[in-house]
mmCIF file with all atom_site columns, C-alpha atoms in Angstrom:
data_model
loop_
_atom_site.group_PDB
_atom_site.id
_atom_site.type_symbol
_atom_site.label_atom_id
_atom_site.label_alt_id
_atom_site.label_comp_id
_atom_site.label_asym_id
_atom_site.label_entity_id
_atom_site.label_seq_id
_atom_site.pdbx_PDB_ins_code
_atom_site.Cartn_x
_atom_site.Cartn_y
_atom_site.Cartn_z
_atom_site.occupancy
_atom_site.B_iso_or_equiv
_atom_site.pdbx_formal_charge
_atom_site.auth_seq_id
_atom_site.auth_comp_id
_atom_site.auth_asym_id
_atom_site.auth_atom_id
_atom_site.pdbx_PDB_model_num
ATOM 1   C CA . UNK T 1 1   ? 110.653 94.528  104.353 1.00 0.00 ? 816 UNK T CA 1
ATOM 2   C CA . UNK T 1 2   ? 114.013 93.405  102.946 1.00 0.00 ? 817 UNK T CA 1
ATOM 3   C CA . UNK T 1 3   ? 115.688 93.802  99.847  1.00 0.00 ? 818 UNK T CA 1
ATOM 4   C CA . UNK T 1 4   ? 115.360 90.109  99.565  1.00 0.00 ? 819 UNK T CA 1
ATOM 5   C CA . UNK T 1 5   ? 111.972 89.831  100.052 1.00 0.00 ? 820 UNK T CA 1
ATOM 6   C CA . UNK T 1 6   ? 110.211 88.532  96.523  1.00 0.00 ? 821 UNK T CA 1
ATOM 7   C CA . UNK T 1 7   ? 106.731 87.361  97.530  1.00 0.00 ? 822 UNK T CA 1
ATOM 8   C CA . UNK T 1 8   ? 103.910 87.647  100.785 1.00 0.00 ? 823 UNK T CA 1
ATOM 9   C CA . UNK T 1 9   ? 101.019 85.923  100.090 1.00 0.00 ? 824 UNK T CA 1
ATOM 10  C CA . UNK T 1 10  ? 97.343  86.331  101.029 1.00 0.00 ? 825 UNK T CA 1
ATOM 11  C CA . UNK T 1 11  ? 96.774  86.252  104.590 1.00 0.00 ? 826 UNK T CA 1
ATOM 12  C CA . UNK T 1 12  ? 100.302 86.097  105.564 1.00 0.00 ? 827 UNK T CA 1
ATOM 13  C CA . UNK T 1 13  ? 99.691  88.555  108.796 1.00 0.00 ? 828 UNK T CA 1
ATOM 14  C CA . UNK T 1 14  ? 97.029  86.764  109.789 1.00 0.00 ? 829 UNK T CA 1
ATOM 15  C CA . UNK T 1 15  ? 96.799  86.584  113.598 1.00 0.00 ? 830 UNK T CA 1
ATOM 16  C CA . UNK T 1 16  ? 99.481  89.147  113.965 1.00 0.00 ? 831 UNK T CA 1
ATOM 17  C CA . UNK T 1 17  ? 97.265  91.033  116.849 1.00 0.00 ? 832 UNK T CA 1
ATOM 18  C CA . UNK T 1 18  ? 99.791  93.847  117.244 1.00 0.00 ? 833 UNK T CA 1
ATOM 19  C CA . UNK T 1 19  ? 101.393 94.207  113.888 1.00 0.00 ? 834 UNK T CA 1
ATOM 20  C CA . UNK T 1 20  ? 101.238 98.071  113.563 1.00 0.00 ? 835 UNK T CA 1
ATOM 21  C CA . UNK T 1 21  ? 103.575 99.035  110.538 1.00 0.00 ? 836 UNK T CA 1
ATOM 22  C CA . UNK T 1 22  ? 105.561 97.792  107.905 1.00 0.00 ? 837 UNK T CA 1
ATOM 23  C CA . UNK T 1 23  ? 109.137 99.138  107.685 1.00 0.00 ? 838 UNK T CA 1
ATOM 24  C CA . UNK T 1 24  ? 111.399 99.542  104.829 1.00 0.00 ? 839 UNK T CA 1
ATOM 25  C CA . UNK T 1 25  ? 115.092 98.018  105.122 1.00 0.00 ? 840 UNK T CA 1
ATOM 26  C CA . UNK T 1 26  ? 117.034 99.377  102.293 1.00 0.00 ? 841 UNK T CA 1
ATOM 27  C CA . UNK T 1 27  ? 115.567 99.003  98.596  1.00 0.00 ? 842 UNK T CA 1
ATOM 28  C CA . UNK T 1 28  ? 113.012 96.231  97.692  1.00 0.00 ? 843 UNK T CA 1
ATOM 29  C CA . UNK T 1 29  ? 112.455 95.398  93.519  1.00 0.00 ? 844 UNK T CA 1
ATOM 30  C CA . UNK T 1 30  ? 109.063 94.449  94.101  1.00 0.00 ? 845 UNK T CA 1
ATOM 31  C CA . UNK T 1 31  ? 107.732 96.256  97.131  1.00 0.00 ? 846 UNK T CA 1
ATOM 32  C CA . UNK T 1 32  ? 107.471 99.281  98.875  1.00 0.00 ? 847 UNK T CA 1
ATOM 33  C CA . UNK T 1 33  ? 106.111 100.822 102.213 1.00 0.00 ? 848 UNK T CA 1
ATOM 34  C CA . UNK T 1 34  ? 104.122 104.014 102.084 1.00 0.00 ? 849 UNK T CA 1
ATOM 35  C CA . UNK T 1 35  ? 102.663 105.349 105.663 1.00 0.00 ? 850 UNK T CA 1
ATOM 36  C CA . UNK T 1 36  ? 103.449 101.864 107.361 1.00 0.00 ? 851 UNK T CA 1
ATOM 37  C CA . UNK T 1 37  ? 101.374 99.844  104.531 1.00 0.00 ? 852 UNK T CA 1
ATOM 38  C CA . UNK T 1 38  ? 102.606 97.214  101.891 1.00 0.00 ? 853 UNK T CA 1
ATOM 39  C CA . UNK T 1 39  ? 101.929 98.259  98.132  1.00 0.00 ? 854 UNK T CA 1
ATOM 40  C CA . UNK T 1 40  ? 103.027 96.689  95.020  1.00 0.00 ? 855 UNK T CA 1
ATOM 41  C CA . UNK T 1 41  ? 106.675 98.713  94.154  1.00 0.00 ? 856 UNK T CA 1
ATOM 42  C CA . UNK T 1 42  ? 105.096 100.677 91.377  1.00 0.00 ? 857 UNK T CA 1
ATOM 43  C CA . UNK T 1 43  ? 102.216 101.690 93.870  1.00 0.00 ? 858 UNK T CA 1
ATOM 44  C CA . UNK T 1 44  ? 99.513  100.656 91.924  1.00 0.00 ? 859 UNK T CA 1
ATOM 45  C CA . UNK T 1 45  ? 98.362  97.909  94.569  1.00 0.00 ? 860 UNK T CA 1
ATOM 46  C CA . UNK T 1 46  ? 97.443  97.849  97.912  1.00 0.00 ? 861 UNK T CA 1
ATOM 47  C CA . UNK T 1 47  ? 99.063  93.868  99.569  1.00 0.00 ? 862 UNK T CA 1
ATOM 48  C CA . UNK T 1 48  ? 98.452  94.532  102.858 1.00 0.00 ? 863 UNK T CA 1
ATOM 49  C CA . UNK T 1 49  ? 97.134  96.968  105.233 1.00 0.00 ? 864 UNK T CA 1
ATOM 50  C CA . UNK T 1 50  ? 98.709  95.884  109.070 1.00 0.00 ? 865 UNK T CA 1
ATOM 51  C CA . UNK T 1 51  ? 96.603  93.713  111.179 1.00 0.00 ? 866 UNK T CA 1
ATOM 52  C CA . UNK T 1 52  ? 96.794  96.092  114.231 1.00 0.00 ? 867 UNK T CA 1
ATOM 53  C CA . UNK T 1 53  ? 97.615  99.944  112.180 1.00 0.00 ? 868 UNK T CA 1
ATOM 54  C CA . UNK T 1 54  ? 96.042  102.318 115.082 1.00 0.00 ? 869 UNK T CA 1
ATOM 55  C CA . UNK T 1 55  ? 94.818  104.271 112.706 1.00 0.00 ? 870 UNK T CA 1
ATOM 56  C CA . UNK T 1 56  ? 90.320  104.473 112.498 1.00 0.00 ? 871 UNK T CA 1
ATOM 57  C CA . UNK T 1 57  ? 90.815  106.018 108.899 1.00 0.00 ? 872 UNK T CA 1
ATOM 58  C CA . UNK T 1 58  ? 92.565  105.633 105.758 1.00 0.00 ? 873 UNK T CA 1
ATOM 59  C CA . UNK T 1 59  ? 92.507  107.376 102.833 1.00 0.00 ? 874 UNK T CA 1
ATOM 60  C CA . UNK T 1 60  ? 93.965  104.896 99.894  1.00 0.00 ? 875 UNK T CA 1
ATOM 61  C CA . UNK T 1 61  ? 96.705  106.858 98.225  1.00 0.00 ? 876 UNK T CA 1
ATOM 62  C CA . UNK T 1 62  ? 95.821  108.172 94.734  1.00 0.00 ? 877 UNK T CA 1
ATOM 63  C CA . UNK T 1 63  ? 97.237  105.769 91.642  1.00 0.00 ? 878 UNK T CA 1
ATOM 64  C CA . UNK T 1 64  ? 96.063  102.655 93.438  1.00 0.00 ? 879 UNK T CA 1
ATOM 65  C CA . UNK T 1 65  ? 94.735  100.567 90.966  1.00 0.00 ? 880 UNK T CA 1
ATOM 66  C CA . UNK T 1 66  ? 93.500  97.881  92.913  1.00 0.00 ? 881 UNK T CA 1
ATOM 67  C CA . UNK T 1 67  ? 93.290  96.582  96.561  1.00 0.00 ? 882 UNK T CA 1
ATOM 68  C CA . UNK T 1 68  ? 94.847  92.601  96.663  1.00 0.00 ? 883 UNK T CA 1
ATOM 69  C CA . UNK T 1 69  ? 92.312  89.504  98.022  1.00 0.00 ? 884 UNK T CA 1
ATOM 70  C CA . UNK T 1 70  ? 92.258  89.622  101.810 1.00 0.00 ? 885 UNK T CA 1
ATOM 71  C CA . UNK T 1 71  ? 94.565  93.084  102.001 1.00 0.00 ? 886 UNK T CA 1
ATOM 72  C CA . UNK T 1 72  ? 92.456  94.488  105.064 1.00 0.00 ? 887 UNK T CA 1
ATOM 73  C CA . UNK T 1 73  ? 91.103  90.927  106.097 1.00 0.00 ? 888 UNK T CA 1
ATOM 74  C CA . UNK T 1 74  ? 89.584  91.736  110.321 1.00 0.00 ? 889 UNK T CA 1
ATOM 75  C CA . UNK T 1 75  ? 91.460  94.786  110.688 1.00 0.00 ? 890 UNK T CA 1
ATOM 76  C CA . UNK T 1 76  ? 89.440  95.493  114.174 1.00 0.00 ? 891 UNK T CA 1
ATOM 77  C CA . UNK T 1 77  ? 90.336  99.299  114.130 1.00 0.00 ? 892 UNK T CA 1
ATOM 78  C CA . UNK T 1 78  ? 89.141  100.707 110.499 1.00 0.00 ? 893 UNK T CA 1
ATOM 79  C CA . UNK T 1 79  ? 85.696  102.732 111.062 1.00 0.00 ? 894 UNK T CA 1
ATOM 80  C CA . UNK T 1 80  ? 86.560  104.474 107.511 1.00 0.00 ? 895 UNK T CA 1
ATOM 81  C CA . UNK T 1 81  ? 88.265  104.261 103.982 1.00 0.00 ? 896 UNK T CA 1
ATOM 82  C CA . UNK T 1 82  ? 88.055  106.311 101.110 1.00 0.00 ? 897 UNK T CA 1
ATOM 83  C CA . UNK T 1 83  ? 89.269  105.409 97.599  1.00 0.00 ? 898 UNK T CA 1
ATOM 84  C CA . UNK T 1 84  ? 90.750  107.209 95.080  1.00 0.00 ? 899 UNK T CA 1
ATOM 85  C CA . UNK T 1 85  ? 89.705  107.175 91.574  1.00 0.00 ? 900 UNK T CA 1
ATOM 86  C CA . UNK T 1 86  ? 92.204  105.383 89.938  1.00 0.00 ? 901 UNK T CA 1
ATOM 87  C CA . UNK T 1 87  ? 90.814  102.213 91.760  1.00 0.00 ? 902 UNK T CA 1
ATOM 88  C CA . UNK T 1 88  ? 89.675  99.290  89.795  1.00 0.00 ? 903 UNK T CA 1
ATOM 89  C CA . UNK T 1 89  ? 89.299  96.355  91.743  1.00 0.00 ? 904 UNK T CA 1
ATOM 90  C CA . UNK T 1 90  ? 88.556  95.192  95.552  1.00 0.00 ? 905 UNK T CA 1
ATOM 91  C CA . UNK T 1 91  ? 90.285  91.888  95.686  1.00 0.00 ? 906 UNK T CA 1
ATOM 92  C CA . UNK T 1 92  ? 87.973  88.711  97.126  1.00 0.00 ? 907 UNK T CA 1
ATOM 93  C CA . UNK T 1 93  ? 87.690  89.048  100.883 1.00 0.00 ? 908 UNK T CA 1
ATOM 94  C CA . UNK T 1 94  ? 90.004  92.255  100.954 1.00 0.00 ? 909 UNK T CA 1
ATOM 95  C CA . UNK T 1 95  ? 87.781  93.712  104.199 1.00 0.00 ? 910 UNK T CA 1
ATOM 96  C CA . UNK T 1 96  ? 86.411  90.979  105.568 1.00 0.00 ? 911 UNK T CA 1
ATOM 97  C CA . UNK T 1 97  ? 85.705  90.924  109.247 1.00 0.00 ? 912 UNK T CA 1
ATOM 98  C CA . UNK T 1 98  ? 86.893  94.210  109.471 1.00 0.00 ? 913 UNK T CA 1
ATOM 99  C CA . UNK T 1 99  ? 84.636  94.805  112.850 1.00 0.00 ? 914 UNK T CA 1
ATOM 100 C CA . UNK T 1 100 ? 84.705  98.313  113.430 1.00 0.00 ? 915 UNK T CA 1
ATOM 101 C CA . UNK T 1 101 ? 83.965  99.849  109.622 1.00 0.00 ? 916 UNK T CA 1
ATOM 102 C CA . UNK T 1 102 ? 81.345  101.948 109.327 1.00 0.00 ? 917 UNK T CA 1
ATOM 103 C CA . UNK T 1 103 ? 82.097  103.674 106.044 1.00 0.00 ? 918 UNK T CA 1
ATOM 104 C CA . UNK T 1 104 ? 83.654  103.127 102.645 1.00 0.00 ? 919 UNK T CA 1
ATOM 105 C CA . UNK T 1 105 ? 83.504  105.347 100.003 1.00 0.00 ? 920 UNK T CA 1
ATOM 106 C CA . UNK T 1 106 ? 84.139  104.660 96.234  1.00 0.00 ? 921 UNK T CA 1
ATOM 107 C CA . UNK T 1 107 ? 85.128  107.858 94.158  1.00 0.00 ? 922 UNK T CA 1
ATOM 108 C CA . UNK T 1 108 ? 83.875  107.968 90.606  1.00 0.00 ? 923 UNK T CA 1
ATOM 109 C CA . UNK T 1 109 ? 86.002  106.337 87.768  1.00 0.00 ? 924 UNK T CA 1
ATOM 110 C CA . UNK T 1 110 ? 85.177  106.287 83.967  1.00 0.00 ? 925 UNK T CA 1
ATOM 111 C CA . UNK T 1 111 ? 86.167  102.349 83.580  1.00 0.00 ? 926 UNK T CA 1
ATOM 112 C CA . UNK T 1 112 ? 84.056  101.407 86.790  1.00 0.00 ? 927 UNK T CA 1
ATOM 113 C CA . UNK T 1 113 ? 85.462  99.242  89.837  1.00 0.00 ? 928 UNK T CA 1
ATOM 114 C CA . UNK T 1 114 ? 84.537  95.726  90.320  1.00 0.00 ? 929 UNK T CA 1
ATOM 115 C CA . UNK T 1 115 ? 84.429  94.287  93.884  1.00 0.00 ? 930 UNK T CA 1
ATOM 116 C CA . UNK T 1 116 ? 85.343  90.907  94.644  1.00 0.00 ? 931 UNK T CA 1
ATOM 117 C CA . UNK T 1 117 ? 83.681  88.364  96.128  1.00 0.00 ? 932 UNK T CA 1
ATOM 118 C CA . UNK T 1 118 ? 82.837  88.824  100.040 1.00 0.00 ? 933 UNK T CA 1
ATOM 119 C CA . UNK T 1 119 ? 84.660  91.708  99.391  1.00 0.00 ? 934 UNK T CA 1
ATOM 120 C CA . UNK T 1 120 ? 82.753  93.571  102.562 1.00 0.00 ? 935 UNK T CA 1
ATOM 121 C CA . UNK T 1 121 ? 80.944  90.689  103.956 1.00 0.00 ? 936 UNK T CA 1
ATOM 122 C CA . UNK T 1 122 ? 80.728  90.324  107.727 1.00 0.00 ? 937 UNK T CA 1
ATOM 123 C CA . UNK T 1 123 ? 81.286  93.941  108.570 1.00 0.00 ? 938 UNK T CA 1
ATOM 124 C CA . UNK T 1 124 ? 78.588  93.978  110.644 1.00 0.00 ? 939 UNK T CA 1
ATOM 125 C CA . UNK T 1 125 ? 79.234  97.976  111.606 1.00 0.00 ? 940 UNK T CA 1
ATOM 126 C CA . UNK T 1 126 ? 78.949  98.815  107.996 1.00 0.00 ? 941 UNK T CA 1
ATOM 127 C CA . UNK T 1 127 ? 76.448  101.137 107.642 1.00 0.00 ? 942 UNK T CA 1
ATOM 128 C CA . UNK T 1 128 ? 77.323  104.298 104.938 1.00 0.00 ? 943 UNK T CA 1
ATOM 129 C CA . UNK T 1 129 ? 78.122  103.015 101.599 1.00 0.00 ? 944 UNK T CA 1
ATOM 130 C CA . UNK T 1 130 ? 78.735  105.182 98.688  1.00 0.00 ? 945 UNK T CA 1
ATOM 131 C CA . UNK T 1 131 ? 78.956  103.210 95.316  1.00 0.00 ? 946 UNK T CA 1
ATOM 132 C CA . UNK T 1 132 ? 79.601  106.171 92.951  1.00 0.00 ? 947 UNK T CA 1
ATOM 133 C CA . UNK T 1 133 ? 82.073  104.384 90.619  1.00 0.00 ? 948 UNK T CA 1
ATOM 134 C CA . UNK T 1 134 ? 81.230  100.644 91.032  1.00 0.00 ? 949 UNK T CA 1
ATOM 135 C CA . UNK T 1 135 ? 80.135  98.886  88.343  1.00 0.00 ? 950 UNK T CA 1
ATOM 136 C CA . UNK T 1 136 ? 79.840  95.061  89.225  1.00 0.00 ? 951 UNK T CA 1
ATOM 137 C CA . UNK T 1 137 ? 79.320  94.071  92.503  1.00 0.00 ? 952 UNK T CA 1
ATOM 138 C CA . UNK T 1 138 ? 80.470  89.951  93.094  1.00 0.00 ? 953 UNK T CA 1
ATOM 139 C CA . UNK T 1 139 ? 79.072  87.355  95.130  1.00 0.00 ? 954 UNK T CA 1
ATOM 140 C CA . UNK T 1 140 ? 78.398  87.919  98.602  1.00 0.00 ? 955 UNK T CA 1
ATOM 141 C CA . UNK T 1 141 ? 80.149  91.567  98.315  1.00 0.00 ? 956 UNK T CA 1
ATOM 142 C CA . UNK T 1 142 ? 77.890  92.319  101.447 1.00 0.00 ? 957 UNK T CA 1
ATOM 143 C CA . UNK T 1 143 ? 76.748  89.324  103.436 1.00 0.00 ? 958 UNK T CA 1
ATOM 144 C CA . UNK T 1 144 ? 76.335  89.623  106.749 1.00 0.00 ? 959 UNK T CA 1
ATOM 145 C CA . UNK T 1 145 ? 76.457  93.803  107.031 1.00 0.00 ? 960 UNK T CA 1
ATOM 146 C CA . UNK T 1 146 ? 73.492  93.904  109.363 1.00 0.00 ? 961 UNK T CA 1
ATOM 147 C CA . UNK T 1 147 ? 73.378  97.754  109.783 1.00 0.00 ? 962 UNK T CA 1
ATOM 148 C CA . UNK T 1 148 ? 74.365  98.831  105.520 1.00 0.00 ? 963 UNK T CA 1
ATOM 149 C CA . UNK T 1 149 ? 72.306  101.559 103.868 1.00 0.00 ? 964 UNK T CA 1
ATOM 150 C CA . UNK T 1 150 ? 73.916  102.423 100.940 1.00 0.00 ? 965 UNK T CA 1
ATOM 151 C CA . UNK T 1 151 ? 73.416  104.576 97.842  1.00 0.00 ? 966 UNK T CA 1
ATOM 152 C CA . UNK T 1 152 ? 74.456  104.190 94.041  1.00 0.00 ? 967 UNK T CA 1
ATOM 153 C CA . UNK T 1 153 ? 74.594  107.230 93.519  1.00 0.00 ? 968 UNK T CA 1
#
């Protein structure tokens, strides 16, 4: 990421099998880079997770307000993410695909967090869910997770 750099829009990694990290090159006004993944420059959103990170799980940083449409769209290595409290929103389609998740757990938060729509859909590996601070759930948030339980609780 260059200092020039002003805008990436959704899905702009898509198909980028072995895209492991983003990198830093000098100071960005509207980005930064924290553990190889694109975020907002005041860290409150998540842009984009890379299409081939070899990590299976990721802990979203704490302050992360909200994770952008299509941020994590068929990452084929994720089995787990856990979010922090401070989250808000799960952009539309932001883990779509994503074939190997098996877990994603919400932390409570007072206001609630709203997930977009197809927000999960087609993660077929999807089985432990923990919903303890969502509060609206959009269309199609699940479709096609074959093997989800879940609890709201």
């Amino acid at each position: 990421v260059t200092a020039s750099l002003r805008e990436v829009s959704e899905q702009a990694f898509d198909g980028c099998r072995e895209f492991e990290a983003f990198e830093m090159k000098g100071e960005n006004p509207n980005f930064t880079v924290i553990d190889g993944v694109l975020f907002s420059k005041d860290g409150k959103t998540l842009l984009c997770y890379p299409t081939a990170a070899p990590a299976e799980s990721y802990q979203v940083p704490k302050g992360v307000e909200q994770i952008a449409a299509y941020a994590f769209r068929e990452r084929s290595k994720l089995v787990s993410v856990t979010f922090p409290d401070s989250l808000k929103e799960v952009g539309d389609y932001a883990f779509y695909g994503c074939a190997a998740l098996e877990r994603a757990v919400f932390s409570e938060n007072e206001e609630g967090i709203i997930l977009g729509y197809s927000a999960f859909s087609a993660c077929r590996l999807l089985t432990e869910l923990q919903l303890g601070g969502v509060r609206e759930i959009g269309g199609n948030a699940f479709s096609n997770c074959e093997s989800l339980r879940f609890s709201l609780s």
